[in-house]
Coordinates of C-alpha atoms and ligand atoms in Angstrom, one line a residue:
M247 CA 28.3 10.3 -23.1
E248 CA 29.6 6.8 -23.8
L249 CA 27.5 3.6 -23.3
Y250 CA 29.2 0.3 -22.8
F251 CA 26.6 -2.2 -24.1
S252 CA 26.1 -5.7 -25.3
P253 CA 23.7 -6.4 -28.2
L254 CA 20.1 -7.0 -27.1
A255 CA 21.1 -7.0 -23.4
C256 CA 19.5 -4.7 -20.8
S257 CA 21.8 -1.9 -22.0
L258 CA 19.4 -1.6 -25.0
A259 CA 17.1 0.4 -22.6
T260 CA 19.8 3.1 -22.3
R261 CA 20.4 3.2 -26.0
I262 CA 16.7 3.7 -26.6
S263 CA 16.6 6.5 -24.0
L264 CA 19.6 8.2 -25.6
Y265 CA 17.9 8.1 -29.0
E266 CA 14.7 9.5 -27.5
A267 CA 16.8 12.3 -26.0
G268 CA 18.7 13.0 -29.2
A269 CA 21.9 12.6 -27.2
D270 CA 25.3 12.8 -28.8
A271 CA 26.5 9.4 -27.6
R272 CA 29.2 6.9 -28.4
F273 CA 28.4 3.2 -28.1
I274 CA 31.1 0.8 -27.1
E275 CA 30.4 -2.9 -27.6
V276 CA 31.3 -5.4 -24.9
D277 CA 31.4 -9.2 -25.2
T278 CA 30.0 -10.1 -21.8
K279 CA 31.3 -13.7 -22.2
S280 CA 34.9 -12.8 -22.8
K281 CA 34.7 -9.5 -20.9
R282 CA 36.5 -7.8 -23.7
L283 CA 35.7 -4.8 -25.9
R284 CA 35.9 -5.1 -29.7
D285 CA 39.5 -3.7 -29.6
G286 CA 40.4 -6.6 -27.3
S287 CA 40.8 -4.5 -24.2
D288 CA 39.7 -5.7 -20.8
F289 CA 36.2 -4.6 -19.6
Y290 CA 36.8 -5.5 -15.9
P291 CA 38.5 -2.1 -15.1
I292 CA 35.3 -0.5 -16.4
N293 CA 33.0 -2.7 -14.4
P294 CA 34.5 -5.3 -12.0
L295 CA 31.3 -7.2 -12.3
G296 CA 31.8 -7.5 -16.0
Q297 CA 28.2 -6.4 -16.7
V298 CA 26.6 -3.8 -19.0
P299 CA 25.3 -1.2 -19.0
V300 CA 28.0 1.3 -17.9
L301 CA 27.6 4.9 -18.8
R302 CA 30.6 7.3 -19.0
T303 CA 29.1 10.7 -18.4
N304 CA 30.3 13.9 -20.2
D305 CA 32.2 14.7 -17.0
G306 CA 34.1 11.4 -17.4
W307 CA 32.9 9.4 -14.4
L308 CA 31.3 6.0 -14.7
L309 CA 27.8 5.0 -13.7
R310 CA 26.5 1.4 -13.4
E311 CA 23.1 -0.1 -12.8
N312 CA 20.1 0.4 -15.0
T313 CA 18.1 1.9 -12.1
A314 CA 20.7 4.6 -11.7
I315 CA 21.6 5.1 -15.4
L316 CA 18.1 5.5 -16.8
P317 CA 17.0 8.3 -14.4
Y318 CA 20.4 10.0 -14.9
V319 CA 19.9 10.0 -18.7
S320 CA 16.4 11.4 -18.3
D321 CA 17.6 14.2 -15.9
A322 CA 20.5 15.0 -18.3
F323 CA 18.0 15.7 -21.1
P324 CA 15.0 17.3 -19.4
A325 CA 13.5 18.5 -22.7
A326 CA 12.9 14.9 -23.8
A327 CA 10.7 14.4 -20.7
L328 CA 11.7 10.8 -20.2
A329 CA 10.9 10.9 -16.5
P330 CA 8.6 13.0 -14.3
P331 CA 10.4 15.7 -12.3
P332 CA 12.3 14.6 -9.2
G333 CA 10.4 14.9 -6.0
T334 CA 7.0 14.2 -7.4
A335 CA 4.7 11.3 -6.8
E336 CA 5.0 10.3 -10.5
R337 CA 8.8 10.2 -10.1
A338 CA 8.4 7.8 -7.2
K339 CA 6.1 5.7 -9.4
L340 CA 8.8 5.7 -12.1
Q341 CA 11.3 4.4 -9.5
E342 CA 8.8 1.8 -8.4
W343 CA 8.5 0.5 -12.0
L344 CA 12.3 0.5 -12.5
G345 CA 12.7 -1.5 -9.3
F346 CA 10.0 -4.0 -10.4
I347 CA 11.5 -4.4 -13.9
S348 CA 15.0 -4.8 -12.6
T349 CA 14.4 -7.1 -9.7
E350 CA 11.2 -9.0 -10.4
L351 CA 11.5 -9.4 -14.2
H352 CA 15.1 -8.9 -15.3
K353 CA 16.9 -10.6 -12.5
G354 CA 14.1 -12.6 -10.9
V355 CA 12.7 -14.2 -14.0
F356 CA 14.6 -13.7 -17.2
V357 CA 18.2 -14.1 -16.0
P358 CA 17.6 -17.7 -14.8
L359 CA 15.3 -18.6 -17.8
L360 CA 18.0 -17.4 -20.2
D361 CA 20.8 -19.1 -18.5
P362 CA 21.8 -22.2 -20.5
H363 CA 23.4 -23.7 -17.4
A364 CA 20.3 -23.3 -15.1
P365 CA 19.3 -26.6 -13.6
A366 CA 15.9 -28.0 -14.5
D367 CA 14.4 -27.4 -11.1
V368 CA 15.5 -23.7 -11.1
L369 CA 13.8 -23.4 -14.5
S370 CA 10.5 -24.9 -13.3
Y371 CA 10.6 -22.8 -10.1
T372 CA 11.2 -19.7 -12.1
H373 CA 8.5 -20.5 -14.7
K374 CA 6.1 -20.6 -11.7
R375 CA 7.1 -17.1 -10.7
V376 CA 6.3 -15.6 -14.1
A377 CA 2.5 -15.6 -13.9
L378 CA 2.2 -13.4 -10.8
R379 CA 4.5 -10.8 -12.2
L380 CA 3.0 -10.7 -15.7
D381 CA -0.5 -10.7 -14.2
L382 CA 0.4 -7.5 -12.3
L383 CA 1.6 -6.0 -15.6
E384 CA -1.4 -7.2 -17.5
Q385 CA -3.8 -5.4 -15.0
H386 CA -1.7 -2.2 -15.1
L387 CA -1.3 -2.1 -18.9
H388 CA -4.9 -2.9 -19.7
G389 CA -6.3 0.2 -21.5
R390 CA -3.0 2.1 -21.0
E391 CA -0.4 3.2 -23.6
F392 CA 2.6 3.5 -21.3
L393 CA 3.6 2.5 -17.7
L394 CA 3.2 6.2 -16.7
E395 CA 1.2 8.9 -18.4
R396 CA 3.7 9.2 -21.3
F397 CA 6.7 7.3 -22.6
S398 CA 9.5 7.1 -20.0
V399 CA 12.8 5.4 -19.4
A400 CA 10.7 2.7 -17.6
D401 CA 9.1 1.8 -21.0
A402 CA 12.5 1.7 -22.6
Y403 CA 13.6 -0.8 -19.9
L404 CA 10.3 -2.9 -20.0
V405 CA 10.3 -3.3 -23.8
T406 CA 14.0 -4.4 -23.6
V407 CA 13.2 -7.1 -21.0
L408 CA 10.0 -8.3 -22.7
N409 CA 12.0 -8.7 -25.9
W410 CA 13.7 -11.7 -24.1
A411 CA 10.3 -13.5 -23.6
R412 CA 10.7 -15.2 -27.1
Y413 CA 14.0 -16.7 -26.1
S414 CA 13.0 -17.9 -22.6
G415 CA 9.8 -19.9 -23.2
V416 CA 7.5 -17.2 -21.8
E417 CA 4.4 -17.0 -24.1
L418 CA 3.4 -13.3 -24.0
S419 CA 0.1 -14.1 -25.7
Q420 CA -1.2 -15.4 -22.4
W421 CA -1.1 -11.7 -21.3
P422 CA -2.8 -9.9 -24.2
S423 CA -2.4 -6.3 -22.9
V424 CA 1.3 -7.0 -22.2
Q425 CA 1.8 -8.4 -25.7
Q426 CA 0.0 -5.5 -27.3
Y427 CA 2.1 -3.1 -25.3
F428 CA 5.3 -4.8 -26.3
E429 CA 4.4 -4.8 -30.0
R430 CA 3.3 -1.2 -29.8
I431 CA 6.4 0.1 -28.0
A432 CA 8.6 -2.0 -30.3
R433 CA 7.2 0.0 -33.3
R434 CA 8.1 3.3 -31.7
A435 CA 10.8 5.0 -33.8
S436 CA 13.6 5.1 -31.2
V437 CA 12.9 1.5 -30.1
A438 CA 12.6 0.1 -33.6
K439 CA 15.9 1.8 -34.7
A440 CA 17.8 0.6 -31.6
M441 CA 16.5 -2.9 -31.8
A442 CA 17.2 -3.2 -35.5
E443 CA 20.8 -2.0 -35.0
E444 CA 21.3 -4.4 -32.1
Y445 CA 19.8 -7.4 -33.9
V446 CA 22.5 -7.0 -36.5
L447 CA 25.2 -6.6 -33.9
Y448 CA 23.8 -9.6 -32.0
S449 CA 23.9 -11.8 -35.1
E450 CA 27.5 -10.7 -35.8
E451 CA 28.5 -11.5 -32.2
Q452 CA 26.9 -15.0 -32.5
D453 CA 28.9 -15.5 -35.8
R454 CA 32.1 -14.5 -34.1
R455 CA 31.5 -16.8 -31.1
N456 CA 30.6 -19.7 -33.4
A457 CA 33.8 -19.1 -35.5
A458 CA 35.9 -19.0 -32.3
A459 CA 34.4 -22.3 -31.1
T460 CA 35.2 -24.2 -34.3
Ligands
LIG783 N1 22.5 -5.0 -11.7 C1 22.9 -4.7 -13.0 C2 22.7 -6.0 -13.9 C3 23.1 -5.8 -15.3 C4 23.1 -7.1 -16.0 O1 22.5 -8.1 -15.6 N2 23.7 -7.1 -17.2 C5 23.8 -8.3 -18.0 C6 23.2 -8.1 -19.4 S1 21.5 -7.8 -19.4 C7 25.2 -8.7 -18.1 O2 26.1 -7.9 -18.4 N3 25.5 -10.0 -18.0 C8 26.8 -10.5 -18.0 C9 27.3 -11.1 -16.7 O3 26.5 -11.0 -15.7 O4 28.4 -11.7 -16.7 C10 22.0 -3.6 -13.6 O5 20.8 -3.7 -13.3 O6 22.4 -2.8 -14.4

């Protein structure tokens, strides 16, 4: 498989999941500002929206959207048990969490808060939406290790999104169970490895962008 990714973006969730699965994967870096790959080629033919993640499967077709890619990866590597079996109530709960993370947290809260061009009233409106969503997570995660009964692709997505809190003025310490969950999952081997690698790539990307701007 090949994963088109951008450092520390939501595509990190798929990298974590591929590491959990022990998958033989290739990672192709995309600059989501210039919409170019590191070799200079155009990313738009891969995704007309210019967004990561995109997964190229071993059969050669392309899959977009976190909520499709993450279950696909878990089903491709059943031995890793990264999702409950299809057709079960637990699997439906996994989809529920993926939908919540994708729409209520990723797009609903963090995208506007991380947008340097977001108008002030959008930021204050969005900050007001944070509490309801993190309160829900706080209640669910209190006394729990994972979103479901064991680590799943939903945890890979949630730790990826919560990692943006520090850059977006969201103080996770107001939700102690969420903060403890984030710190605990971030120490998990696959997550720590993926994050450490992508922090290096992120810093290199920032250096390249700064050099290009001067
Ligand atoms: N609906 C897509 C959204 C993916 C997305 O928002 N990707 C961001 C990185 S976290 C991106 O590529 N942003 C660049 C852009 O929108 O131009 C999904 O859930 O996979």
